[in-house]
Tab-separated table of C-alpha atoms in Angstrom:
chain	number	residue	atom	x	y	z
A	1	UNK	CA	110.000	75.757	119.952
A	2	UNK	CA	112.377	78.339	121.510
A	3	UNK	CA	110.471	81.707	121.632
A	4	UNK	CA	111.561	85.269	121.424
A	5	UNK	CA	109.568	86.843	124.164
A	6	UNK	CA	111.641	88.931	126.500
A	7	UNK	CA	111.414	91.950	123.997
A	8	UNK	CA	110.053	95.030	125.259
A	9	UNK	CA	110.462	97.489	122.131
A	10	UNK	CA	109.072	94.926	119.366
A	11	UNK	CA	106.060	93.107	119.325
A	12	UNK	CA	104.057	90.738	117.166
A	13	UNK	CA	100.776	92.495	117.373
A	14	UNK	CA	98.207	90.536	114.577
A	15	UNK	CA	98.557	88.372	111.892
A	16	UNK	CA	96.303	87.736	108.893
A	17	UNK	CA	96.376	87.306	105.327
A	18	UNK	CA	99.941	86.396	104.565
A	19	UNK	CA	100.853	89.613	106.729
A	20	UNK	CA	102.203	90.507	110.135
A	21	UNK	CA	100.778	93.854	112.129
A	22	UNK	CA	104.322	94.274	113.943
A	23	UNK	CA	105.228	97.105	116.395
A	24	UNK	CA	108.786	98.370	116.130
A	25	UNK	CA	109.560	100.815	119.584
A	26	UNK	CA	106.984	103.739	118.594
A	27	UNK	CA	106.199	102.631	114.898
A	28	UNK	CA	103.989	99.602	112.982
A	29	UNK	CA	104.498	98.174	109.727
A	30	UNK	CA	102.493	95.718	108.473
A	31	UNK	CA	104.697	92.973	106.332
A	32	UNK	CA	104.727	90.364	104.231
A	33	UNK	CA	104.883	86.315	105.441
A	34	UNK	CA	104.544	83.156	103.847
A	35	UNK	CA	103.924	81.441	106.919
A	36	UNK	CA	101.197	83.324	107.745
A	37	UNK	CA	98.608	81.563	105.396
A	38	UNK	CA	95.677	82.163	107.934
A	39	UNK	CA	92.793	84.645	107.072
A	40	UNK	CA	91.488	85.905	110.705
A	41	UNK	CA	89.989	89.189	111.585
A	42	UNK	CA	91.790	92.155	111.298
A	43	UNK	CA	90.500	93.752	114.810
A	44	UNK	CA	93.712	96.047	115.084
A	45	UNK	CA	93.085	99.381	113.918
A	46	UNK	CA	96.480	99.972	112.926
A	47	UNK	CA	96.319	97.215	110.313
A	48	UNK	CA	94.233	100.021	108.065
A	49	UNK	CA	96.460	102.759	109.665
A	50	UNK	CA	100.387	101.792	109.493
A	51	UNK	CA	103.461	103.947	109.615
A	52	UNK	CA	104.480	101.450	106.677
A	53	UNK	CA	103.878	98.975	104.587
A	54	UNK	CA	105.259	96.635	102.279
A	55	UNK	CA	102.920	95.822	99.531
A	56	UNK	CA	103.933	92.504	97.292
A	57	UNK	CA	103.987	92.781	93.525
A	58	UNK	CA	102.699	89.657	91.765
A	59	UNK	CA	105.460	90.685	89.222
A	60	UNK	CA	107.878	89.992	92.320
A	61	UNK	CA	109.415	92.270	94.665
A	62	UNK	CA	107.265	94.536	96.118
A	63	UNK	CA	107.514	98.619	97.331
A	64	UNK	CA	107.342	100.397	100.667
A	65	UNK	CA	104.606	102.802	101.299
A	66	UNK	CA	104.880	105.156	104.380
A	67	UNK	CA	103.237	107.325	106.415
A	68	UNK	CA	105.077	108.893	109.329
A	69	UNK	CA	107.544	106.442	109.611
A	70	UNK	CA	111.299	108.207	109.731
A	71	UNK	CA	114.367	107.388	107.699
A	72	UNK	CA	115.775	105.532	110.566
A	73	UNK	CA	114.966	105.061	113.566
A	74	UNK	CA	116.438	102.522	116.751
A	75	UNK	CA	115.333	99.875	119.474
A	76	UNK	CA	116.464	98.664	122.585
A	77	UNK	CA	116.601	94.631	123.032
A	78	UNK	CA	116.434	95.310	127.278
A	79	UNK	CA	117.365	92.032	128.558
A	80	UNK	CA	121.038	92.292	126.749
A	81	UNK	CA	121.070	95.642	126.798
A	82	UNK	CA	121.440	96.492	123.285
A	83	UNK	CA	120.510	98.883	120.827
A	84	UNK	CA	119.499	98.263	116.742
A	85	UNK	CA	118.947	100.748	114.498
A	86	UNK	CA	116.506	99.904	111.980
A	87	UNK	CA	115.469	101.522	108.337
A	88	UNK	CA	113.225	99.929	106.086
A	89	UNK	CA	115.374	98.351	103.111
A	90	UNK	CA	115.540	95.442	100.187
A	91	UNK	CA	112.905	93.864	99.623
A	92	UNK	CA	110.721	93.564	102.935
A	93	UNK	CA	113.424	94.035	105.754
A	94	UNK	CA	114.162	96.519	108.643
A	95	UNK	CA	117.777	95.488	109.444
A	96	UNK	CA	117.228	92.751	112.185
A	97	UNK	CA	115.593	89.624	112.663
A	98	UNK	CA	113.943	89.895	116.238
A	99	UNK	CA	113.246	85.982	116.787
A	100	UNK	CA	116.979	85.187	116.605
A	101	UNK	CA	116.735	86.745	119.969
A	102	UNK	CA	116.286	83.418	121.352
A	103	UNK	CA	119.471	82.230	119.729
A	104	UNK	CA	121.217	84.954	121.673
A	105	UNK	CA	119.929	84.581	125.057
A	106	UNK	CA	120.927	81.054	124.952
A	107	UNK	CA	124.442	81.633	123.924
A	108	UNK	CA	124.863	84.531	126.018
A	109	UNK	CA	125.058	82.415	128.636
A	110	UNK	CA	127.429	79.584	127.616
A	111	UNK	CA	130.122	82.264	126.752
A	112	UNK	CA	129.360	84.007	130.574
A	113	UNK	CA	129.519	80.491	131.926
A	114	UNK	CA	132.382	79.169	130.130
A	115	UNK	CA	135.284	80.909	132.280
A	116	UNK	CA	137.784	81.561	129.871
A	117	UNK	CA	138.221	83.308	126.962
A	118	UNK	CA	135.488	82.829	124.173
A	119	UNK	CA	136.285	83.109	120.275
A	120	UNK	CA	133.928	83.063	118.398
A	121	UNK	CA	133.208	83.315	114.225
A	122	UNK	CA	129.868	84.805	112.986
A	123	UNK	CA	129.490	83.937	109.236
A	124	UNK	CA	126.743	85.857	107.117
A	125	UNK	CA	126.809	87.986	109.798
A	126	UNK	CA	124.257	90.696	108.472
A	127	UNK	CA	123.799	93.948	110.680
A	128	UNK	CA	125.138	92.220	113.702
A	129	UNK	CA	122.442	90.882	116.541
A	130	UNK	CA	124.634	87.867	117.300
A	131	UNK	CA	127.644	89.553	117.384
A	132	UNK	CA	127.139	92.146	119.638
A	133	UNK	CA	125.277	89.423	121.930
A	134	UNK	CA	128.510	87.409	121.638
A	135	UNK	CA	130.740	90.478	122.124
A	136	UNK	CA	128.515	91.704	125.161
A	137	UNK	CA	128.549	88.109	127.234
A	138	UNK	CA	132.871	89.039	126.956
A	139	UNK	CA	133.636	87.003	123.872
A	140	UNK	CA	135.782	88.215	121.154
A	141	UNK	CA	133.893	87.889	117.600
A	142	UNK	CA	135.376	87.792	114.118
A	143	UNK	CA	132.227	88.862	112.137
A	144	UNK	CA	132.523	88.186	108.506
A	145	UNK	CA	129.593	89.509	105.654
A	146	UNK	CA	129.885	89.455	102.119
A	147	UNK	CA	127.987	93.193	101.984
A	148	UNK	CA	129.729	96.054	102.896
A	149	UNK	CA	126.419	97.673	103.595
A	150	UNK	CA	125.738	95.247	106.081
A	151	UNK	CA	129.261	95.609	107.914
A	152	UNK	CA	128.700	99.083	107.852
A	153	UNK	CA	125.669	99.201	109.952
A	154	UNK	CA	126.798	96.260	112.345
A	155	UNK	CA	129.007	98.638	113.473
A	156	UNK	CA	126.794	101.417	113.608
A	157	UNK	CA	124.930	98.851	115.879
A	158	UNK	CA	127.797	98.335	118.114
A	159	UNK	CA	128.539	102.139	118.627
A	160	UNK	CA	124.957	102.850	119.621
A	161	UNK	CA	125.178	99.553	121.800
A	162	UNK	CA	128.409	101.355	123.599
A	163	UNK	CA	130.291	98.563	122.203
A	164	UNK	CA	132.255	100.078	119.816
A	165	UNK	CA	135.844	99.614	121.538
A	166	UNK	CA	134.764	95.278	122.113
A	167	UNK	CA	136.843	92.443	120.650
A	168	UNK	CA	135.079	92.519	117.004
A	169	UNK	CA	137.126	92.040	113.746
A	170	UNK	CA	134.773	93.345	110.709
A	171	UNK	CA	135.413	91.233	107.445
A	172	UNK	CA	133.380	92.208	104.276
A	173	UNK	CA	134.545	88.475	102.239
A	174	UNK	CA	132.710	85.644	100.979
A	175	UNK	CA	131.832	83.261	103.633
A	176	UNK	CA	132.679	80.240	102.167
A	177	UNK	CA	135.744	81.531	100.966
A	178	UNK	CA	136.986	83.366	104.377
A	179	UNK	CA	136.260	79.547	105.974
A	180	UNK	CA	138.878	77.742	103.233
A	181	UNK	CA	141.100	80.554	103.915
A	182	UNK	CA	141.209	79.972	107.681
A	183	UNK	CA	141.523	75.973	107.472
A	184	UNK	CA	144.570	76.745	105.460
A	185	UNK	CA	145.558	79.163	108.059
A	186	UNK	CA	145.172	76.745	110.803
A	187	UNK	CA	143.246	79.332	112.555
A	188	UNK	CA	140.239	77.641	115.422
A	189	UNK	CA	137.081	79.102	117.159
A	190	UNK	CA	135.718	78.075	120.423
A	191	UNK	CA	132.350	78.960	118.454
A	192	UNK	CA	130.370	79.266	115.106
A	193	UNK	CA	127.288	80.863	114.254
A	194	UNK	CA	126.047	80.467	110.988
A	195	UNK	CA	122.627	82.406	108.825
A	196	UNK	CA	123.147	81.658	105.927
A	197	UNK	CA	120.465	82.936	103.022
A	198	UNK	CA	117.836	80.782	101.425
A	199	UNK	CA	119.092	82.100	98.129
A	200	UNK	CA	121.739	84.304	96.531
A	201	UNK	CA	124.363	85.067	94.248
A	202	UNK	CA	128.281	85.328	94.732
A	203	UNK	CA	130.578	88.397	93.746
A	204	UNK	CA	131.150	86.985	89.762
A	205	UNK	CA	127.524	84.925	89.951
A	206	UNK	CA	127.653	82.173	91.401
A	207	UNK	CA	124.281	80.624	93.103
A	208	UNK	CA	123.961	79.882	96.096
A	209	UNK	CA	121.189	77.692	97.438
A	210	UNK	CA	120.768	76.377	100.597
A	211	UNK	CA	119.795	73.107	100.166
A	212	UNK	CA	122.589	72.334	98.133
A	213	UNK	CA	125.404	73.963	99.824
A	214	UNK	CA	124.704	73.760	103.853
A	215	UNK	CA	125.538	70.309	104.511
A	216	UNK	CA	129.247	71.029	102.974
A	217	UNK	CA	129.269	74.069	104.889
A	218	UNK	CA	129.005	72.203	108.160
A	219	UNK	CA	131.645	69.909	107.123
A	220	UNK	CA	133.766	72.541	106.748
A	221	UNK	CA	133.272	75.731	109.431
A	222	UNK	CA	133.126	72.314	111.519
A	223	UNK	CA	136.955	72.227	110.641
A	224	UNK	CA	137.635	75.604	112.472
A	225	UNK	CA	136.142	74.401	116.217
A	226	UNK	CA	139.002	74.215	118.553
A	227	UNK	CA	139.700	71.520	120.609
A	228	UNK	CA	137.709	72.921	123.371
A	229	UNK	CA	134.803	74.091	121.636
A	230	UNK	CA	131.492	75.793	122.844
A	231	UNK	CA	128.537	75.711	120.639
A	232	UNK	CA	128.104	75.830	116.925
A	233	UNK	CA	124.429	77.522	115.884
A	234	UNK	CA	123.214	77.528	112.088
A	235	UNK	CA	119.645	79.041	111.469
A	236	UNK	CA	117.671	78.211	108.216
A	237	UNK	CA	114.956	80.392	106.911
A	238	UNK	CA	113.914	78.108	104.284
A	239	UNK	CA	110.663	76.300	104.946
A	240	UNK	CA	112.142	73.024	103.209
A	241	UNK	CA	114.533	72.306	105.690
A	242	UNK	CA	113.320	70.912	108.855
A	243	UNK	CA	114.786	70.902	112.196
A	244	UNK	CA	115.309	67.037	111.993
A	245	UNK	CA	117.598	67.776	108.955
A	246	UNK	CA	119.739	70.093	110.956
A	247	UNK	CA	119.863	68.119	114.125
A	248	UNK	CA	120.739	65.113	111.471
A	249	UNK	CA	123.363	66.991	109.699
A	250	UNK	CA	125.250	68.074	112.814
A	251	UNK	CA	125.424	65.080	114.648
A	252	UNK	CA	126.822	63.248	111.597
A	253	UNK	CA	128.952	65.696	111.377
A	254	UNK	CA	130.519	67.572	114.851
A	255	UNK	CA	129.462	64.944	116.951
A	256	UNK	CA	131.677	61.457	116.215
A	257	UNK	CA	134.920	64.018	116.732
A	258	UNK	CA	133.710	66.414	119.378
A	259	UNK	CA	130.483	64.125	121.588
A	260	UNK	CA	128.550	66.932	123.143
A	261	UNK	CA	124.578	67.199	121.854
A	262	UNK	CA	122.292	68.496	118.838
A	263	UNK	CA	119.151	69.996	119.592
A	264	UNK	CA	117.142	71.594	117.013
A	265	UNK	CA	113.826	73.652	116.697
A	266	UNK	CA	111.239	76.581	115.318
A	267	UNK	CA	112.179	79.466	116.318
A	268	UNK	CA	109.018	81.888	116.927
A	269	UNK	CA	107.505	85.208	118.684
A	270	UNK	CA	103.901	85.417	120.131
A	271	UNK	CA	101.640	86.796	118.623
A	272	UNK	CA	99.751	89.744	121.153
A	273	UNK	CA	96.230	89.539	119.679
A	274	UNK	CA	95.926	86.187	120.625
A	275	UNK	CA	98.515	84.359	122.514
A	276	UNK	CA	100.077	81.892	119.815
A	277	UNK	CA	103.530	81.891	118.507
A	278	UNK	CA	104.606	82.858	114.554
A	279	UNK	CA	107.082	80.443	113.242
A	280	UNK	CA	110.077	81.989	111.845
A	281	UNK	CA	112.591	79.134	110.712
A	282	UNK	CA	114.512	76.763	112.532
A	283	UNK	CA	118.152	76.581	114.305
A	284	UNK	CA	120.399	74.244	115.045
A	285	UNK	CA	122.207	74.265	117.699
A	286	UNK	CA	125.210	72.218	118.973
A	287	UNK	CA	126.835	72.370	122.367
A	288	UNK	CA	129.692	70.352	124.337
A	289	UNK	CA	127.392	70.040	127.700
């Protein structure tokens, strides 16, 4: 399991009862997780006392409920020196995932180590973490999300991070879409990151479901590597798809034309109150070393 634990500003403090106690910077919010299907003692005292918290409707959905807890508010991730802002949104989110932290250490330092100009493409690119991780370690990042929301505040995020004049191109498209479009072009990448959703819809409805859609996915961001390529990283929040299936997928697939090695694994954070990890998805992750 690769682990998340070099943050200073967000913590993991409890889990219990399909929630997480979490500490963001000065603030805790207490969230829903379906991983978390342990019922332990709730010793914290700011699981009864939260600046907010996201109460599930068995209807589906859910609501916020706050107390004290600002509009917005930012943290610092110290060891890349970067800065998130963060607002409580859709559904049950803040704005940032803080185990994909792990993802960017490690990549961080292929693109410092590489000595030579690093391109990398960041698909469902959200409110930015791996870009700005990419864009700090001196790569240059096309960063592509279909929600102009979510483009919006990744570059909020890289203004606050001081990175505001980096190489980044912002694209609000459809992934899969942007991807044909570049084949065509005969455009290449020295790197691809990849989060796609679970679930979702496209711009005139269509579904999109993981299970059914990553494999072809692979096959064709794989398309876009260039012929000395770096890494190519795909995360998967849905519990159904293992690590094996990702390190299986990519090796069929980048491997026989590129060599180089698949590794895949849970990502996690630890847990304060007691010392083990909370497992939050899986990545795959292919390199040329």
């Amino acid at each position: 399991m690769w682990i998340a634990d070099k943050w200073k500003d967000y913590e993991v403090l409890d889990t219990s009862g399909g929630e997480k106690l979490e500490r963001w910077g000065n603030y805790a919010l207490v969230r829903p997780d379906p991983q978390v299907i342990w019922d332990t003692p709730k010793e914290n005292p700011l699981w009864s006392a939260p600046n907010g918290h996201y109460h599930r409707s068995s209807k589906g959905g859910g609501e916020w409920e706050f107390h004290n807890l600002p509009q917005e508010w930012s943290i610092f991730y110290q060891s890349l020196g970067l800065t998130f802002r963060l607002k409580p949104f859709s559904f049950k989110h803040t704005g940032l995932f803080p185990e994909q932290a792990a993802n960017w250490e490690w990549f961080s330092s292929l693109i410092k180590k590489a000595g030579r100009p690093i391109k990398v493409l960041n698909l469902f690119a959200y409110t930015g973490g791996a870009t700005l991780a990419a864009a700090k370690a001196g790569a240059s990042v096309v960063h592509v999300d279909a929600s102009k929301g979510m483009v919006g505040w990744a570059k909020e995020n890289a203004q606050i991070s001081g990175l505001a004049a980096a190489p980044v191109r912002y694209l609000v498209d459809d992934c899969v879409k942007f991807v044909e479009r570049e084949i065509r072009r005969g455009n290449h990448y020295d790197a691809v990151i990849m989060d796609p959703p679970s679930y979702g819809r496209g711009p005139k409805g269509e579904v999109w479901k993981l299970e059914d859609s990553v494999f072809s996915l692979i096959q064709l961001a794989s398309q876009l590597l260039s012929e000395e390529p770096l890494f190519f990283l795909i995360n998967s929040y849905t519990t159904g798809l293992q690590p094996a299936v990702l390190t299986y997928m990519m090796s069929t697939v980048i491997c026989p034309g590129r060599g180089g090695k698949v590794e895949a694994g849970e990502i996690g954070l630890p847990v304060s109150s007691n010392g083990l990890v909370l497992p939050c998805g899986a990545s795959g992750r292919w390199s040329k070393t």
